[in-house]
Coordinates of N, CA and C and ligand atoms in Angstrom, one line a residue:
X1 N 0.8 -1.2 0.0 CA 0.0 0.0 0.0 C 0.9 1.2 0.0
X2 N 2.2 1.7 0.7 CA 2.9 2.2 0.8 C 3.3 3.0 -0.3
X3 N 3.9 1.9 -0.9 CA 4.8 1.4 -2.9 C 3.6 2.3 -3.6
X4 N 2.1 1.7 -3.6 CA 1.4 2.5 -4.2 C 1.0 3.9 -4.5
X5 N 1.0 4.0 -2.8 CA 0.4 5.2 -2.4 C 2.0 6.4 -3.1
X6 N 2.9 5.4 -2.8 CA 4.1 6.5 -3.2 C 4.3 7.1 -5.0
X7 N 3.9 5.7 -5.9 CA 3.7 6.2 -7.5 C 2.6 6.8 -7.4
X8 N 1.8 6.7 -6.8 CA 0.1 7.4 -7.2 C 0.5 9.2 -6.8
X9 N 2.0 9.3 -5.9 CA 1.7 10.3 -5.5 C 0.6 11.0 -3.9
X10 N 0.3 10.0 -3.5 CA -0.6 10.0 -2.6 C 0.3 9.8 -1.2
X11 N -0.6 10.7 0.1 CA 0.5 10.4 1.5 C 0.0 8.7 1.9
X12 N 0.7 8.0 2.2 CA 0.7 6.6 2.8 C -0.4 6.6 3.6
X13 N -0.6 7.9 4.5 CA -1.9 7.2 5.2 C -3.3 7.5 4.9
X14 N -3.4 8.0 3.5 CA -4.4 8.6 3.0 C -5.7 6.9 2.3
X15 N -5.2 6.1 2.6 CA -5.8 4.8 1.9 C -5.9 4.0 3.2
X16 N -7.0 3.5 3.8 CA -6.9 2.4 4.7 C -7.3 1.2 4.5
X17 N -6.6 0.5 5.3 CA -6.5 -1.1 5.2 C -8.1 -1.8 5.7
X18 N -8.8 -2.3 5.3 CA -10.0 -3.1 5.6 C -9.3 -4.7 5.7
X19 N -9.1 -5.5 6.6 CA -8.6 -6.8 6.5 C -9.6 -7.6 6.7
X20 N -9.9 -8.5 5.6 CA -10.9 -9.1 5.1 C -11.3 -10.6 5.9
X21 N -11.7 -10.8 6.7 CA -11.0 -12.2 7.6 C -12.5 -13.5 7.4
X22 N -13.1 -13.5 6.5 CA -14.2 -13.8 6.3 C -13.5 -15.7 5.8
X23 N -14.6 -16.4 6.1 CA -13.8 -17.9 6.8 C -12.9 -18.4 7.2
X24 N -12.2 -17.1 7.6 CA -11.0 -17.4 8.8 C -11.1 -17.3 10.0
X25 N -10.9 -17.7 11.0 CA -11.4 -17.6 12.2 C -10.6 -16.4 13.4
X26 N -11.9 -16.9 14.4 CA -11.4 -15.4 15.6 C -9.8 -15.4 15.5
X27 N -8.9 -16.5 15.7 CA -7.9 -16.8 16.3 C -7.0 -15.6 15.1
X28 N -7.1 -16.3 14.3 CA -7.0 -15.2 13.2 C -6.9 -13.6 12.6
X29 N -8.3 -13.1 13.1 CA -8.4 -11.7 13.8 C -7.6 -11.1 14.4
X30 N -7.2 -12.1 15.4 CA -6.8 -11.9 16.9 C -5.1 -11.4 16.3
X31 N -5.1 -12.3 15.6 CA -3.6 -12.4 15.5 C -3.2 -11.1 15.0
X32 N -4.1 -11.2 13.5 CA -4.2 -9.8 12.7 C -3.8 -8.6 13.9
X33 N -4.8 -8.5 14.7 CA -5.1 -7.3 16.0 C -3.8 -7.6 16.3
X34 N -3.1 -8.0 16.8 CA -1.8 -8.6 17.6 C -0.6 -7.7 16.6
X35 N -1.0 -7.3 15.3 CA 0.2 -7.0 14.5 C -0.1 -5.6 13.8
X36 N -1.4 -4.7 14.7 CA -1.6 -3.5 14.6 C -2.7 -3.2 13.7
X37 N -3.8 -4.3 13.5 CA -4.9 -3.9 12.6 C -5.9 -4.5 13.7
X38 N -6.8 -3.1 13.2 CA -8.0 -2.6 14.0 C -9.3 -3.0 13.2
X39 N -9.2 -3.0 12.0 CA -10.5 -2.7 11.2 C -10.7 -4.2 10.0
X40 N -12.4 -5.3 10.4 CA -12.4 -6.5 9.8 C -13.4 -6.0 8.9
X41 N -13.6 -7.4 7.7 CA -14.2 -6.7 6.8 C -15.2 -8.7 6.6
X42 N -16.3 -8.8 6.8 CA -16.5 -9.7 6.7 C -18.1 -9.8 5.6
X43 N -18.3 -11.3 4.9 CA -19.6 -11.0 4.5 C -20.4 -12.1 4.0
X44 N -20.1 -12.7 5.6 CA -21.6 -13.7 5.8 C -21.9 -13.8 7.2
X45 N -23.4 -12.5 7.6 CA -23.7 -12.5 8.6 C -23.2 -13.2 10.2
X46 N -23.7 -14.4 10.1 CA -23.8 -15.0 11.1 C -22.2 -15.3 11.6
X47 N -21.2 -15.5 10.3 CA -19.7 -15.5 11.2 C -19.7 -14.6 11.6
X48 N -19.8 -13.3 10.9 CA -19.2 -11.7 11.3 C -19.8 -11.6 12.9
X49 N -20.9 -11.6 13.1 CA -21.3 -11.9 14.5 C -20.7 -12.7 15.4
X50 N -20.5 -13.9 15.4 CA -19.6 -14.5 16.1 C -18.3 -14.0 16.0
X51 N -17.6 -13.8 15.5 CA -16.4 -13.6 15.3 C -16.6 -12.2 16.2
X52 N -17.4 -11.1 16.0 CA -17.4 -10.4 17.0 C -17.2 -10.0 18.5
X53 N -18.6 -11.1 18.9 CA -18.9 -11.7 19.8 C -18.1 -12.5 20.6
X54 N -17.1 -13.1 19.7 CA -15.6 -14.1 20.5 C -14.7 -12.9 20.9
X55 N -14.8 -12.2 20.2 CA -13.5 -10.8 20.3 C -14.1 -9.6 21.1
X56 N -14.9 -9.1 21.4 CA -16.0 -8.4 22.0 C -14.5 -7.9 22.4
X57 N -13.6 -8.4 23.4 CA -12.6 -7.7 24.5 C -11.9 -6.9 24.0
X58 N -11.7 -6.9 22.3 CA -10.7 -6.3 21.5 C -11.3 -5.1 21.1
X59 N -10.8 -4.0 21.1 CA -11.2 -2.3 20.2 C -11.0 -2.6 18.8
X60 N -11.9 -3.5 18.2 CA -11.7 -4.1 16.8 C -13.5 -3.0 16.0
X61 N -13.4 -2.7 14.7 CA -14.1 -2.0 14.0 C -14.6 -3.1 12.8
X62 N -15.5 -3.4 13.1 CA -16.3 -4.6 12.0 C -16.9 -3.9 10.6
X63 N -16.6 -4.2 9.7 CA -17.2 -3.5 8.2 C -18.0 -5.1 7.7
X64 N -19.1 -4.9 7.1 CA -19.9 -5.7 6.6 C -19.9 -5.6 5.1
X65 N -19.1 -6.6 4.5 CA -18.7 -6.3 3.3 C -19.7 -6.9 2.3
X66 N -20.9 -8.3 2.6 CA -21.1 -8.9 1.8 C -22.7 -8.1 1.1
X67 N -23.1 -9.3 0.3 CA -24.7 -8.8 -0.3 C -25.8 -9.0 1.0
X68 N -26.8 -8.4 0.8 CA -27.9 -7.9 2.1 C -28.9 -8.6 1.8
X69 N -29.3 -9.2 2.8 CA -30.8 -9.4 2.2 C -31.8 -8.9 3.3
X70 N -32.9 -8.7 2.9 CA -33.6 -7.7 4.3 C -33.8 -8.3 5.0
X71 N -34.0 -9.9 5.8 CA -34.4 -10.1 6.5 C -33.1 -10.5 7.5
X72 N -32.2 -10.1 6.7 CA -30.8 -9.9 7.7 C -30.3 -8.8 8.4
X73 N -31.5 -7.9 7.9 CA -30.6 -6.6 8.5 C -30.1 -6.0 10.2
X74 N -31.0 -6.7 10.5 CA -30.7 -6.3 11.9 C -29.5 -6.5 12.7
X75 N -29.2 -8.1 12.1 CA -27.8 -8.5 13.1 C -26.6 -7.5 12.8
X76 N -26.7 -6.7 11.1 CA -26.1 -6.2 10.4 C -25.8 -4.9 11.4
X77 N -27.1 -4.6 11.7 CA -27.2 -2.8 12.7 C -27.0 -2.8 13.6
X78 N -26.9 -4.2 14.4 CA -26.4 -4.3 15.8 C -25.4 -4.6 16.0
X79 N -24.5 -5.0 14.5 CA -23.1 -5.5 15.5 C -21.9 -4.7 14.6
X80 N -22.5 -4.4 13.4 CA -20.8 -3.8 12.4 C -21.2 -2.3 12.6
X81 N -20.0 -1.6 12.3 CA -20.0 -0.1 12.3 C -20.1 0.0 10.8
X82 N -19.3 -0.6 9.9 CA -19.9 0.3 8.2 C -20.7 -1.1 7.9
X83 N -21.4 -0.7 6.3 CA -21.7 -2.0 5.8 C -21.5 -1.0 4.1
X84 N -20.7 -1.6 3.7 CA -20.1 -1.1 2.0 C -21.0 -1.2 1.0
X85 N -22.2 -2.4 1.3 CA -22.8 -3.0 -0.2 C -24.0 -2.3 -0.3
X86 N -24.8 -1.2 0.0 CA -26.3 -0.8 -0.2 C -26.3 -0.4 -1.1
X87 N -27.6 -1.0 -2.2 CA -27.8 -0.7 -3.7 C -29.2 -0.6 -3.6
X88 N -30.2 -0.5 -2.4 CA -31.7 0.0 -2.6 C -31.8 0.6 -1.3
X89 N -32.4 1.0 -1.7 CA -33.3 2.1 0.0 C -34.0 1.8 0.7
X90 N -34.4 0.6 0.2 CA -35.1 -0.6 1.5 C -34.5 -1.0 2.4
X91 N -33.3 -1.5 1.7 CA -31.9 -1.9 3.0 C -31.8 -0.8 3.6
X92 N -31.6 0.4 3.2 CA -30.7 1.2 4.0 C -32.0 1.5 5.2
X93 N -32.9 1.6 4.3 CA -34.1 2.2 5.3 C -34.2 1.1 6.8
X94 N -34.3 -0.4 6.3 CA -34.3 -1.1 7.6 C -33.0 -0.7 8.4
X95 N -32.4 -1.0 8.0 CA -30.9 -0.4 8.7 C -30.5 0.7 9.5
X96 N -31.5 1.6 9.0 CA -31.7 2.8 9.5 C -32.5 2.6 10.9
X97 N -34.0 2.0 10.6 CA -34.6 1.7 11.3 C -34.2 0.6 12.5
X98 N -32.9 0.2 12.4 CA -32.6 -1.1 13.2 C -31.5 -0.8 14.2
X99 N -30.5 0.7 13.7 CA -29.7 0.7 14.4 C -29.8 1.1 15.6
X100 N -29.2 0.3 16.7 CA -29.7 0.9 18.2 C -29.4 2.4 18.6
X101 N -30.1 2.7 19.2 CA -29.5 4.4 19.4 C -28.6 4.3 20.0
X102 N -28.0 3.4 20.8 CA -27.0 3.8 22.1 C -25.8 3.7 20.7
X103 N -25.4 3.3 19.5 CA -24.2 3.0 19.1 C -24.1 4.1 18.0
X104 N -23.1 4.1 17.7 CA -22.5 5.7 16.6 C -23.4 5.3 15.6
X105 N -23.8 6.4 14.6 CA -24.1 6.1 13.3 C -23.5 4.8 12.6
X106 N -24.8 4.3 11.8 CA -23.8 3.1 11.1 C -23.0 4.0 9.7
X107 N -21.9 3.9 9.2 CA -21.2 4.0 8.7 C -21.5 3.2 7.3
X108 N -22.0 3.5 6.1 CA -22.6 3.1 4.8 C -21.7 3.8 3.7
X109 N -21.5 2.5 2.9 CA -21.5 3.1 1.4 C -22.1 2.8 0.1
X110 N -22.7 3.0 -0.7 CA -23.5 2.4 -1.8 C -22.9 1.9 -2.7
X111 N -23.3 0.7 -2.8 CA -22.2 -0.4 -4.2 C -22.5 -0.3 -5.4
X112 N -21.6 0.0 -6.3 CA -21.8 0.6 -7.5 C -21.4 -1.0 -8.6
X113 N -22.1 -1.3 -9.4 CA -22.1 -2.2 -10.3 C -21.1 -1.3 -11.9
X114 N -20.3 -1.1 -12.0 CA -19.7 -0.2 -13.0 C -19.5 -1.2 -14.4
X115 N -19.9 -1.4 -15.2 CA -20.2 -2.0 -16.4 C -19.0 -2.1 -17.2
X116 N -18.0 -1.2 -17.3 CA -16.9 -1.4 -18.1 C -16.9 0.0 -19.2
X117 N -18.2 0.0 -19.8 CA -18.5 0.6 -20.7 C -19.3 2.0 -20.0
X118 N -18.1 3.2 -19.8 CA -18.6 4.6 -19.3 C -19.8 5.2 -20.0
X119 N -20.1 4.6 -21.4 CA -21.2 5.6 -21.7 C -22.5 5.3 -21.1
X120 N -22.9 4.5 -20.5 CA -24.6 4.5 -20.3 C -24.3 4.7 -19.3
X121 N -23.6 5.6 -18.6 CA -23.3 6.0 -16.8 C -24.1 7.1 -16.6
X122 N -24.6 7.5 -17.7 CA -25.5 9.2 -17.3 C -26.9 8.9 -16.8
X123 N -27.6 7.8 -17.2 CA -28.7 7.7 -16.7 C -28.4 6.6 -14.9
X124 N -27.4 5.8 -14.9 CA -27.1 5.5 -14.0 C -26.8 6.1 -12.5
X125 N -25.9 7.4 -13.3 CA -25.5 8.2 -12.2 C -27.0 9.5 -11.6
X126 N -27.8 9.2 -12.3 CA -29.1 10.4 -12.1 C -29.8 9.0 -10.9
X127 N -29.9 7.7 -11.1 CA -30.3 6.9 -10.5 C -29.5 7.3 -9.2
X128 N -28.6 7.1 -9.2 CA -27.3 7.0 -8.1 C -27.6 8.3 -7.4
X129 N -27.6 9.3 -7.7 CA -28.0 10.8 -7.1 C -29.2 10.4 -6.0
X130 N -29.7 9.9 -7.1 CA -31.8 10.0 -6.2 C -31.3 9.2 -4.4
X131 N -31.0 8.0 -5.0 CA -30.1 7.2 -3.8 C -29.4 7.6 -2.9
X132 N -28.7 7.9 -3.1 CA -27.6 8.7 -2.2 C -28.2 9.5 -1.4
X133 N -29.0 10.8 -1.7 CA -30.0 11.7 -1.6 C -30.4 11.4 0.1
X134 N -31.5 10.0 -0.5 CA -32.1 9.7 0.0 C -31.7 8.6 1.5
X135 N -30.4 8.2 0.9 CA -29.3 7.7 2.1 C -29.0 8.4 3.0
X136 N -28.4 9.3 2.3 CA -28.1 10.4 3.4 C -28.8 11.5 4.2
X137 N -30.0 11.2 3.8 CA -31.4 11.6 4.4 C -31.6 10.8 5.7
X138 N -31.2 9.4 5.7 CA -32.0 8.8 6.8 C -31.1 8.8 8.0
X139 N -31.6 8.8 9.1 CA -31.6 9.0 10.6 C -30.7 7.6 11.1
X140 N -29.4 7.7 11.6 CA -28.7 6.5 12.0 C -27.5 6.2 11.0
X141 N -27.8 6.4 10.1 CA -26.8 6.1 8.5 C -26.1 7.3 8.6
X142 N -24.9 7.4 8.2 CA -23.7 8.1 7.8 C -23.2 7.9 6.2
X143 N -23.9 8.5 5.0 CA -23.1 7.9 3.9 C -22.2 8.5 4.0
X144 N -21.0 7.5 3.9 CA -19.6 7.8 3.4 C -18.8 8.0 2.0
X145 N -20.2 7.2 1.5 CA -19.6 7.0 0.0 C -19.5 5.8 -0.7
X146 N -18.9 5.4 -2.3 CA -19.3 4.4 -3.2 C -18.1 3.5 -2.8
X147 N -18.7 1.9 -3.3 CA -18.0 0.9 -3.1 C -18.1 0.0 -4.6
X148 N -17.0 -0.7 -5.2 CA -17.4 -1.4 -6.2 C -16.8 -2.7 -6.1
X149 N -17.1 -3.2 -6.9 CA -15.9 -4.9 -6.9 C -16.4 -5.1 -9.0
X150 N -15.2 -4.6 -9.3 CA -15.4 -4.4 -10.4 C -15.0 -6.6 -10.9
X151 N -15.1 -6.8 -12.3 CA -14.9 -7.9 -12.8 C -13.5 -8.1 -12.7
X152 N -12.9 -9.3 -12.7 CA -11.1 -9.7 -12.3 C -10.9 -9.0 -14.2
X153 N -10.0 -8.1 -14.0 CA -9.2 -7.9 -15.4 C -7.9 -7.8 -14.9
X154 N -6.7 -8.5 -16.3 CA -5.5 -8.2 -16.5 C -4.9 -7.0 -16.8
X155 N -4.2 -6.4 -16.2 CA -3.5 -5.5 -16.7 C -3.7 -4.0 -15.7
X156 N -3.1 -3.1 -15.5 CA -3.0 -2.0 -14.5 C -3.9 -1.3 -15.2
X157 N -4.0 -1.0 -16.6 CA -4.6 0.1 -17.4 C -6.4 -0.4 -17.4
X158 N -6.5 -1.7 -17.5 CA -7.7 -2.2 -17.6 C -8.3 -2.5 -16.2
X159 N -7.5 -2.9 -15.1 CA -8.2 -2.7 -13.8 C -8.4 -1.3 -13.3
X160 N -7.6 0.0 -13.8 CA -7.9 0.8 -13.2 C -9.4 1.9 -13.9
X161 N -9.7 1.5 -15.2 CA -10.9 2.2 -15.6 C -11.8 1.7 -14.7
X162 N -12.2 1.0 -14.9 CA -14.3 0.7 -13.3 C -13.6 1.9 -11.8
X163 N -12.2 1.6 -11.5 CA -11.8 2.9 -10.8 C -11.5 3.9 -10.9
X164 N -11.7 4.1 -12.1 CA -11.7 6.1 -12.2 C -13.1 5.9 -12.4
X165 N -13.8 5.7 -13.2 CA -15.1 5.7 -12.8 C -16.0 6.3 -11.8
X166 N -15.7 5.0 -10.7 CA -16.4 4.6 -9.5 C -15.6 6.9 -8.7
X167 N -14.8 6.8 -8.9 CA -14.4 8.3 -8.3 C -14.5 9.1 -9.4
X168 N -15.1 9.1 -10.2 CA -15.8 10.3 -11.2 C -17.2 10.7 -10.8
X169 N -17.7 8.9 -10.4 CA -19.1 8.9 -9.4 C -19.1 9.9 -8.1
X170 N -18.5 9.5 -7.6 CA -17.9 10.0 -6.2 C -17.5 11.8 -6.6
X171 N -17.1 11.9 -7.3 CA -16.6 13.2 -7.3 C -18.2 13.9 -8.0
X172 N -19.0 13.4 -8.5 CA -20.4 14.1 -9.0 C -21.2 14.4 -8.0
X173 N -21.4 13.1 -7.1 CA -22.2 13.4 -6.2 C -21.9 14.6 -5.2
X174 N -20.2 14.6 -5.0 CA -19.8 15.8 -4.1 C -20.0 17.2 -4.4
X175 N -20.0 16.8 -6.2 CA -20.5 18.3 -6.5 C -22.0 18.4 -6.4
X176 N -22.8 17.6 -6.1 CA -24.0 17.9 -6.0 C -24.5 18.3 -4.5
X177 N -23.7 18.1 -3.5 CA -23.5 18.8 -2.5 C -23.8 17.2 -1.3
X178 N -23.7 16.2 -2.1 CA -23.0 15.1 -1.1 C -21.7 15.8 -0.4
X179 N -21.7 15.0 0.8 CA -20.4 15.3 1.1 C -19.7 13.9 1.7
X180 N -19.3 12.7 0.5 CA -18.2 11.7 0.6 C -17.3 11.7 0.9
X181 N -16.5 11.3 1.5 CA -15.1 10.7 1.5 C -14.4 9.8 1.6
X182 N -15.4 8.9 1.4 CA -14.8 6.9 0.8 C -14.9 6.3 -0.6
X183 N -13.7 6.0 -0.9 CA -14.0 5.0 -2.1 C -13.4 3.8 -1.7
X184 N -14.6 3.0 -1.4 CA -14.1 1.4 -1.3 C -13.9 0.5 -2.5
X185 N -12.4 0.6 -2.7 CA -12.5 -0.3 -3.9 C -10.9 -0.4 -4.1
X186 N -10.7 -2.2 -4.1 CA -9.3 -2.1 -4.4 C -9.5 -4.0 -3.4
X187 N -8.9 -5.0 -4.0 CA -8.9 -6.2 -3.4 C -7.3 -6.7 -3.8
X188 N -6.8 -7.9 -3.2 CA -5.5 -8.5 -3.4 C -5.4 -8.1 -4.5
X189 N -6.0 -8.3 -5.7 CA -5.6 -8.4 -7.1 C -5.1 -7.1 -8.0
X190 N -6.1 -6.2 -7.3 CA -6.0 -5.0 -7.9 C -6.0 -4.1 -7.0
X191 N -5.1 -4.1 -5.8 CA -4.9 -2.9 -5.1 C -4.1 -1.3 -5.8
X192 N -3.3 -1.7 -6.2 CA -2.7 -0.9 -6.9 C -3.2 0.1 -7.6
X193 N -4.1 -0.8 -8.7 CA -5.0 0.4 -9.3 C -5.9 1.0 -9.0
X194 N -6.4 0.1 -8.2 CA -7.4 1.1 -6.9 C -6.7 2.2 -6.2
X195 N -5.5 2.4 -5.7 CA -4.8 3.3 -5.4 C -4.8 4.3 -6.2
X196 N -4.0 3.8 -7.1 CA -3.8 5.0 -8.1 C -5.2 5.5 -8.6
X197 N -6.2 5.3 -8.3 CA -7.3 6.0 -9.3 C -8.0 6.4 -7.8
X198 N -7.4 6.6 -6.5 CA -8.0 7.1 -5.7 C -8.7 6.5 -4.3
X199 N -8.8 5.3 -4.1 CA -9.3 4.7 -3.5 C -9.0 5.0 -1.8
X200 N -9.5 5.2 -1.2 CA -9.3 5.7 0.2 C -9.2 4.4 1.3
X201 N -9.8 3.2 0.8 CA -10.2 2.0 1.6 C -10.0 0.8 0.8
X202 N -8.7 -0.4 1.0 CA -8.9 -1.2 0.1 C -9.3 -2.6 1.4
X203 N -10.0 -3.4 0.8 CA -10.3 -4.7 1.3 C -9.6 -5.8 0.7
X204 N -9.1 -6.2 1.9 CA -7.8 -7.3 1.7 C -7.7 -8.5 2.3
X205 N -7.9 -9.5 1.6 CA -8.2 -11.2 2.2 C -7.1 -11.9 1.9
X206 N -6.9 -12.3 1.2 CA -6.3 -13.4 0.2 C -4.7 -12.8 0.8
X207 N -4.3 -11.6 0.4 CA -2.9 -11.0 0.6 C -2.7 -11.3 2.1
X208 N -3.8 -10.9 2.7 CA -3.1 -11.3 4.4 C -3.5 -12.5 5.3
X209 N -4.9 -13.2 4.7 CA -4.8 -14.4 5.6 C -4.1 -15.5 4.7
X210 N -4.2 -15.5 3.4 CA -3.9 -16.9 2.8 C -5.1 -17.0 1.9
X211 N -4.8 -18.3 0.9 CA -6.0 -18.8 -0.4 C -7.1 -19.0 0.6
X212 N -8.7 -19.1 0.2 CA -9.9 -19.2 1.5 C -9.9 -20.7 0.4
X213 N -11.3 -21.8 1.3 CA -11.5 -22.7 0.8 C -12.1 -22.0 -1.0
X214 N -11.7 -22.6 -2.1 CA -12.2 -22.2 -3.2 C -13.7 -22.2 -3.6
X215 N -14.7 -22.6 -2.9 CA -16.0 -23.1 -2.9 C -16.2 -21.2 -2.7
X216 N -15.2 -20.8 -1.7 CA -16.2 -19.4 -0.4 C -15.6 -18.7 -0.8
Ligands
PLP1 C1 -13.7 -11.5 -0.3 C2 -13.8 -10.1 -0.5 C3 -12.7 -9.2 -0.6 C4 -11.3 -9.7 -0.4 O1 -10.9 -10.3 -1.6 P1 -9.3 -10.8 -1.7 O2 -9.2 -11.1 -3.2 O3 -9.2 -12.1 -0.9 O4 -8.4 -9.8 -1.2 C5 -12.9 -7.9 -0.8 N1 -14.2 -7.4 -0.9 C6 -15.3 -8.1 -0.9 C7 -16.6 -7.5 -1.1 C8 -15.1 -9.5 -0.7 O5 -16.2 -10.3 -0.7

């Protein structure tokens, strides 16, 4: 991250680490925690919970990385501080509705599907506005801003387009008087170009625990 942040031009600590620990266990976390990382990135409910729940003792910051389904939301609002993937206003709305008052805002960013092909972005991004809008409207939510998991491509030049993108996104909504400052997007494969095209938050599995079973 360093290497990157240094060709991108960017200060080192302007990009943070998400460590991804999702079918790896507490022990795992723990260790991670043990070696100066604070912030897990998990995304299938019921571990992320336990895994919390085993660690409770630790000043650990849970991100809920996976897809939502509504009748999940709750465990979602009770136990992580962000959740990266909101793509309807129903989610965010229960979420809204679920998070307990005693805990900080939940911490949200809206997941952006980026196609490859920039031109049909204009009716996209008028969608994305209404959204956001309306995110940042609700009581309990904090939007922070867009998240993507663009398709695996070869090459620095071809991973980093869906990331200038995804921060051309980001940079419209701010002129529209959003006020963002996360772009989550950047994994083992393609951190780099996530960097360089701006990325403030990359989510990292593979690079720090090891290969996961190939099925997960
Ligand atoms: C699993 C996962 C990651 C981490 O991927 P690696 O390739 O192992 O770094 C990042 N983001 C999301 C949404 C994931 O599901």
């Amino acid at each position: 991250m360093r290497a990157a942040c240094t060709s991108a031009g960017r200060a080192p600590d302007s990009v943070r680490l998400l460590a991804v620990s999702k079918t790896f266990p507490a022990e795992a976390v723990a260790a991670a925690h043990a070696a100066g990382q604070s912030a897990f990135g998990e995304n299938y409910v019921q571990e992320g919970v336990a895994k919390a729940q085993a660690l409770a003792h630790l000043p650990l910051e849970w991100h809920y990385i996976g897809p939502i389904q509504s009748n999940k939301t709750r465990p979602i609002a009770e136990h992580f501080a962000w959740v990266h993937g909101i793509e309807r206003l129903k989610i965010a709305e229960r979420l809204s509705d679920q998070r307990p008052a005693h805990l900080p805002d939940l911490q949200v960013c809206i997941q952006v599907n980026i196609s490859g092909e920039s031109s049909k972005s204009g009716l996209e991004s008028a969608a994305l506005l209404t959204l956001a809008r309306a995110v940042a409207a609700l009581p309990r939510l904090k939007l922070r801003g867009l998240m993507t998991i663009p398709q695996p491509a070869q090459g620095l030049d071809a991973q980093r387009a869906p990331f200038r993108e995804l921060r051309l996104l980001l940079e419209q909504l701010n002129a529209q008087g959003l006020d963002c400052d996360t772009l989550s997007m950047g994994m083992s494969a393609d951190m780099e170009a996530a960097i360089l095209e701006g990325s403030t938050l990359v989510r990292i599995g593979t690079a720090i625990f090891g290969q996961r079973d190939k099925h997960q």
